[in-house]
């Protein structure tokens, strides 16, 4: 449950299950959105949210996805460096474990809390 995840003792990270049609959106395009819409160099945090559950992660389902994720990570690191951001990306890439849905009260936070805090923001760096 959410309290256990927040303890930092479970090894879980808060994540979303992304289902996409690769005929409409390629995995590469999905990775571009991932890198450009959050700060991948915050370690165990996103904005003011701190803890292991807030680390940046990519979970992959295939070896090809893992390779594409690693390649995109390297490309975004180069883009950060070119933009004078000398920090290292801390995003972890690993095979997808079992996915657990959050309790109902912890789903759709922004829909339930209009104007609520969301610590995600991009760096203003584009991945080409």
XYZ file of N, CA and C in Angstrom:
384
model
N 0.838 -1.187 0.000
C 0.000 0.000 0.000
C 0.882 1.250 0.000
N 0.247 2.379 -0.148
C 0.980 3.631 -0.296
C 1.880 3.917 0.906
N 1.405 3.670 2.101
C 2.216 3.934 3.284
C 3.473 3.061 3.292
N 3.347 1.818 2.869
C 4.514 0.930 2.805
C 5.508 1.417 1.759
N 5.012 1.837 0.608
C 5.889 2.344 -0.444
C 6.620 3.590 0.049
N 5.921 4.468 0.746
C 6.529 5.703 1.261
C 7.580 5.435 2.341
N 7.564 4.255 2.929
C 8.552 3.925 3.954
C 9.942 3.768 3.357
N 10.008 3.543 2.035
C 11.290 3.326 1.389
C 11.814 1.917 1.576
N 11.039 1.068 2.218
C 11.492 -0.293 2.522
C 11.039 -1.329 1.493
N 10.167 -0.966 0.555
C 9.623 -1.947 -0.377
C 10.411 -2.048 -1.680
N 11.175 -1.026 -2.008
C 11.883 -1.003 -3.282
C 11.001 -0.586 -4.450
N 9.729 -0.295 -4.175
C 8.824 0.119 -5.235
C 9.049 1.583 -5.602
N 8.649 1.922 -6.796
C 8.647 3.311 -7.232
C 7.260 3.626 -7.755
N 6.794 4.818 -7.517
C 5.505 5.213 -8.083
C 5.693 5.298 -9.587
N 4.819 4.658 -10.312
C 4.966 4.629 -11.763
C 3.601 4.580 -12.434
N 3.627 4.743 -13.715
C 2.406 4.637 -14.506
C 2.573 3.492 -15.488
N 1.490 2.833 -15.756
C 1.467 1.781 -16.761
C 1.045 2.434 -18.072
N 1.959 2.483 -19.029
C 1.686 3.138 -20.303
C 1.354 2.067 -21.335
N 0.160 2.155 -21.867
C -0.266 1.267 -22.947
C -0.367 2.128 -24.193
N 0.345 1.723 -25.248
C 0.347 2.539 -26.456
C 0.317 1.644 -27.685
N -0.133 2.210 -28.766
C -0.181 1.527 -30.046
C 1.025 2.005 -30.849
N 2.023 1.142 -31.087
C 3.231 1.582 -31.789
C 2.974 2.034 -33.225
N 1.783 1.778 -33.752
C 1.434 2.309 -35.078
C 1.061 3.781 -34.969
N 0.678 4.212 -33.767
C 0.296 5.610 -33.533
C 1.418 6.414 -32.872
N 2.159 5.769 -32.000
C 3.236 6.410 -31.243
C 4.335 5.369 -31.059
N 5.511 5.644 -31.613
C 6.593 4.666 -31.496
C 7.191 4.704 -30.088
N 7.897 3.650 -29.754
C 8.576 3.604 -28.454
C 9.600 4.730 -28.366
N 10.273 5.010 -29.465
C 11.248 6.099 -29.496
C 10.567 7.439 -29.189
N 9.395 7.678 -29.766
C 8.656 8.923 -29.490
C 8.210 8.967 -28.033
N 7.830 7.832 -27.494
C 7.429 7.759 -26.087
C 8.615 8.099 -25.179
N 9.791 7.583 -25.513
C 10.991 7.904 -24.741
C 11.312 9.397 -24.818
N 11.140 9.994 -25.983
C 11.370 11.435 -26.138
C 10.474 12.218 -25.179
N 9.202 11.857 -25.100
C 8.277 12.508 -24.170
C 8.731 12.323 -22.725
N 9.167 11.115 -22.404
C 9.640 10.822 -21.047
C 10.784 11.755 -20.657
N 11.818 11.813 -21.493
C 12.998 12.612 -21.150
C 12.686 14.102 -21.101
N 11.855 14.581 -22.000
C 11.616 16.016 -22.103
C 10.634 16.562 -21.073
N 9.898 15.704 -20.393
C 8.845 16.194 -19.503
C 9.082 15.952 -18.022
N 10.295 15.623 -17.648
C 10.641 15.573 -16.229
C 12.139 15.806 -16.110
N 12.621 15.952 -14.897
C 14.046 16.163 -14.655
C 14.649 14.812 -14.270
N 15.416 14.190 -15.167
C 15.948 12.860 -14.897
C 17.229 12.836 -14.071
N 17.605 13.964 -13.494
C 18.865 14.045 -12.755
C 18.665 14.434 -11.294
N 17.533 14.057 -10.724
C 17.251 14.447 -9.334
C 17.479 13.312 -8.330
N 17.986 12.193 -8.774
C 18.210 11.093 -7.836
C 16.898 10.555 -7.305
N 16.781 10.486 -6.017
C 15.598 9.928 -5.359
C 14.569 11.022 -5.074
N 14.230 11.800 -6.113
C 13.285 12.895 -5.935
C 12.714 13.325 -7.273
N 11.588 14.017 -7.195
C 11.015 14.758 -8.312
C 10.388 15.997 -7.684
N 11.005 17.132 -7.960
C 10.523 18.369 -7.337
C 10.682 18.281 -5.833
N 9.629 18.656 -5.121
C 9.671 18.636 -3.660
C 9.397 17.247 -3.084
N 9.048 16.284 -3.953
C 8.779 14.924 -3.498
C 10.094 14.161 -3.420
N 10.439 13.694 -2.216
C 11.719 13.035 -1.991
C 11.484 11.644 -1.414
N 12.228 10.692 -1.905
C 12.153 9.322 -1.416
C 12.382 8.347 -2.554
N 12.670 7.116 -2.215
C 12.973 6.118 -3.237
C 11.830 5.935 -4.222
N 10.610 6.144 -3.773
C 9.456 5.941 -4.651
C 9.364 7.012 -5.734
N 10.130 8.098 -5.619
C 10.078 9.178 -6.596
C 11.253 9.165 -7.567
N 12.071 8.117 -7.525
C 13.201 8.062 -8.449
C 12.697 7.899 -9.882
N 13.500 8.342 -10.811
C 13.163 8.253 -12.234
C 13.536 6.867 -12.736
N 12.567 6.183 -13.360
C 12.807 4.829 -13.849
C 12.110 4.596 -15.176
N 12.698 3.728 -15.951
C 12.061 3.196 -17.151
C 12.039 1.685 -16.976
N 10.863 1.106 -17.053
C 10.729 -0.340 -17.008
C 10.505 -0.842 -18.427
N 11.270 -1.821 -18.842
C 11.191 -2.328 -20.208
C 10.609 -3.739 -20.233
N 9.992 -4.058 -21.365
C 9.392 -5.379 -21.530
C 10.222 -6.297 -22.421
N 11.098 -5.723 -23.234
C 11.907 -6.525 -24.150
C 13.344 -6.017 -24.147
N 14.235 -6.836 -24.675
C 15.632 -6.425 -24.814
C 15.745 -5.236 -25.766
N 14.946 -5.229 -26.822
C 14.963 -4.106 -27.771
C 14.562 -2.808 -27.077
N 13.526 -2.856 -26.236
C 13.129 -1.656 -25.489
C 14.260 -1.210 -24.567
N 14.919 -2.157 -23.913
C 16.025 -1.816 -23.010
C 17.140 -1.111 -23.775
N 17.466 -1.633 -24.954
C 18.520 -1.025 -25.767
C 18.117 0.367 -26.232
N 16.871 0.532 -26.672
C 16.399 1.852 -27.106
C 16.387 2.835 -25.942
N 16.004 2.369 -24.766
C 15.985 3.240 -23.589
C 17.402 3.692 -23.235
N 18.360 2.765 -23.279
C 19.754 3.123 -22.980
C 20.291 4.121 -24.003
N 19.988 3.891 -25.264
C 20.441 4.803 -26.325
C 19.836 6.192 -26.134
N 18.561 6.246 -25.798
C 17.916 7.544 -25.603
C 18.455 8.249 -24.362
N 18.784 7.466 -23.336
C 19.382 8.042 -22.120
C 20.713 8.709 -22.462
N 21.557 8.014 -23.235
C 22.843 8.575 -23.633
C 22.649 9.843 -24.465
N 21.678 9.816 -25.369
C 21.414 10.991 -26.209
C 20.929 12.166 -25.372
N 20.073 11.896 -24.375
C 19.574 13.001 -23.554
C 20.687 13.528 -22.645
N 21.568 12.650 -22.186
C 22.705 13.111 -21.390
C 23.559 14.068 -22.222
N 23.775 13.725 -23.479
C 24.542 14.607 -24.369
C 23.815 15.937 -24.578
N 22.498 15.878 -24.706
C 21.714 17.108 -24.878
C 21.795 17.973 -23.624
N 21.756 17.350 -22.458
C 21.893 18.113 -21.211
C 23.255 18.801 -21.153
N 24.304 18.063 -21.493
C 25.656 18.621 -21.478
C 25.766 19.783 -22.454
N 25.208 19.623 -23.642
C 25.240 20.695 -24.642
C 24.489 21.926 -24.162
N 23.489 21.721 -23.299
C 22.704 22.835 -22.751
C 23.314 23.378 -21.457
N 24.541 22.990 -21.177
C 25.284 23.447 -19.992
C 24.759 22.871 -18.677
N 24.011 21.792 -18.735
C 23.572 21.100 -17.519
C 24.556 19.952 -17.309
N 25.426 20.093 -16.334
C 26.511 19.138 -16.120
C 26.135 17.970 -15.202
N 24.895 17.947 -14.740
C 24.480 16.854 -13.864
C 24.385 15.549 -14.644
N 24.494 14.450 -13.939
C 24.351 13.129 -14.550
C 22.919 12.641 -14.405
N 22.435 11.999 -15.441
C 21.109 11.390 -15.379
C 21.137 10.251 -14.362
N 20.142 10.214 -13.510
C 20.051 9.163 -12.492
C 18.948 8.152 -12.797
N 18.263 8.324 -13.912
C 17.192 7.413 -14.296
C 17.713 5.991 -14.381
N 17.002 5.082 -13.742
C 17.345 3.670 -13.805
C 16.509 3.004 -14.894
N 17.120 2.076 -15.607
C 16.427 1.315 -16.646
C 16.536 -0.154 -16.265
N 15.386 -0.816 -16.137
C 15.411 -2.219 -15.741
C 14.198 -2.953 -16.300
N 14.281 -4.286 -16.343
C 13.121 -5.066 -16.793
C 11.914 -4.790 -15.898
N 10.754 -4.766 -16.516
C 9.526 -4.469 -15.778
C 9.212 -5.583 -14.781
N 9.053 -5.211 -13.518
C 8.591 -6.190 -12.529
C 7.065 -6.272 -12.600
N 6.483 -7.025 -11.708
C 5.020 -7.057 -11.639
C 4.522 -5.643 -11.334
N 3.455 -5.230 -12.004
C 2.874 -3.908 -11.792
C 1.715 -4.027 -10.815
N 1.706 -3.170 -9.806
C 0.622 -3.128 -8.825
C -0.111 -1.803 -8.963
N -1.410 -1.850 -9.125
C -2.185 -0.622 -9.165
C -2.274 -0.036 -7.767
N -2.226 1.270 -7.698
C -2.368 1.961 -6.417
C -3.794 1.819 -5.914
N -3.948 2.034 -4.621
C -5.291 2.050 -4.058
C -6.100 3.141 -4.750
N -7.387 2.958 -4.803
C -8.263 3.888 -5.519
C -8.037 5.331 -5.075
N -7.876 5.566 -3.790
C -7.722 6.936 -3.308
C -6.429 7.591 -3.797
N -5.458 6.773 -4.253
C -4.173 7.328 -4.689
C -4.050 7.375 -6.216
N -5.116 7.120 -6.926
C -5.102 7.205 -8.381
C -5.730 8.516 -8.841
N -5.289 8.978 -10.004
C -5.838 10.187 -10.641
C -5.764 11.411 -9.724
N -4.610 11.613 -9.113
C -4.428 12.676 -8.132
C -4.838 14.048 -8.667
N -4.328 14.421 -9.833
C -4.624 15.767 -10.338
C -6.084 15.936 -10.724
N -6.721 14.873 -11.162
C -8.153 14.962 -11.472
C -8.961 15.170 -10.192
N -8.518 14.578 -9.093
C -9.215 14.711 -7.813
C -8.847 15.998 -7.085
N -7.698 16.577 -7.442
C -7.199 17.781 -6.776
C -6.832 18.831 -7.817
N -7.837 19.432 -8.474
C -7.522 20.444 -9.503
C -6.618 21.526 -8.914
N -5.576 21.829 -9.647
C -4.627 22.831 -9.156
C -3.673 22.267 -8.132
N -3.769 20.955 -7.854
C -2.900 20.323 -6.870
C -1.458 20.286 -7.337
N -0.580 20.057 -6.403
C 0.842 20.041 -6.683
C 1.215 18.828 -7.525
N 1.985 19.067 -8.557
C 2.598 18.002 -9.348
C 4.033 18.422 -9.576
N 4.982 17.684 -9.032
C 6.391 18.078 -9.063
C 7.100 17.835 -10.375
N 6.381 17.398 -11.400
C 7.065 17.120 -12.655
C 7.173 18.364 -13.522
N 8.370 18.567 -14.030
C 8.602 19.653 -14.978
C 9.835 19.282 -15.794
N 9.797 19.584 -17.050
C 10.929 19.310 -17.903
C 12.037 20.325 -17.710
N 13.156 20.066 -18.365
C 14.312 20.943 -18.270
C 14.357 21.972 -19.389
N 13.434 21.865 -20.338
C 13.481 22.749 -21.486
C 14.520 22.306 -22.501
N 14.936 21.045 -22.402
C 15.929 20.481 -23.308
C 15.223 19.494 -24.229
N 15.516 19.591 -25.516
C 14.877 18.707 -26.489
C 15.793 17.550 -26.847
N 15.188 16.408 -27.030
C 15.899 15.226 -27.504
C 15.625 15.109 -28.997
N 16.661 15.184 -29.786
C 16.466 15.129 -31.240
C 16.524 13.712 -31.752
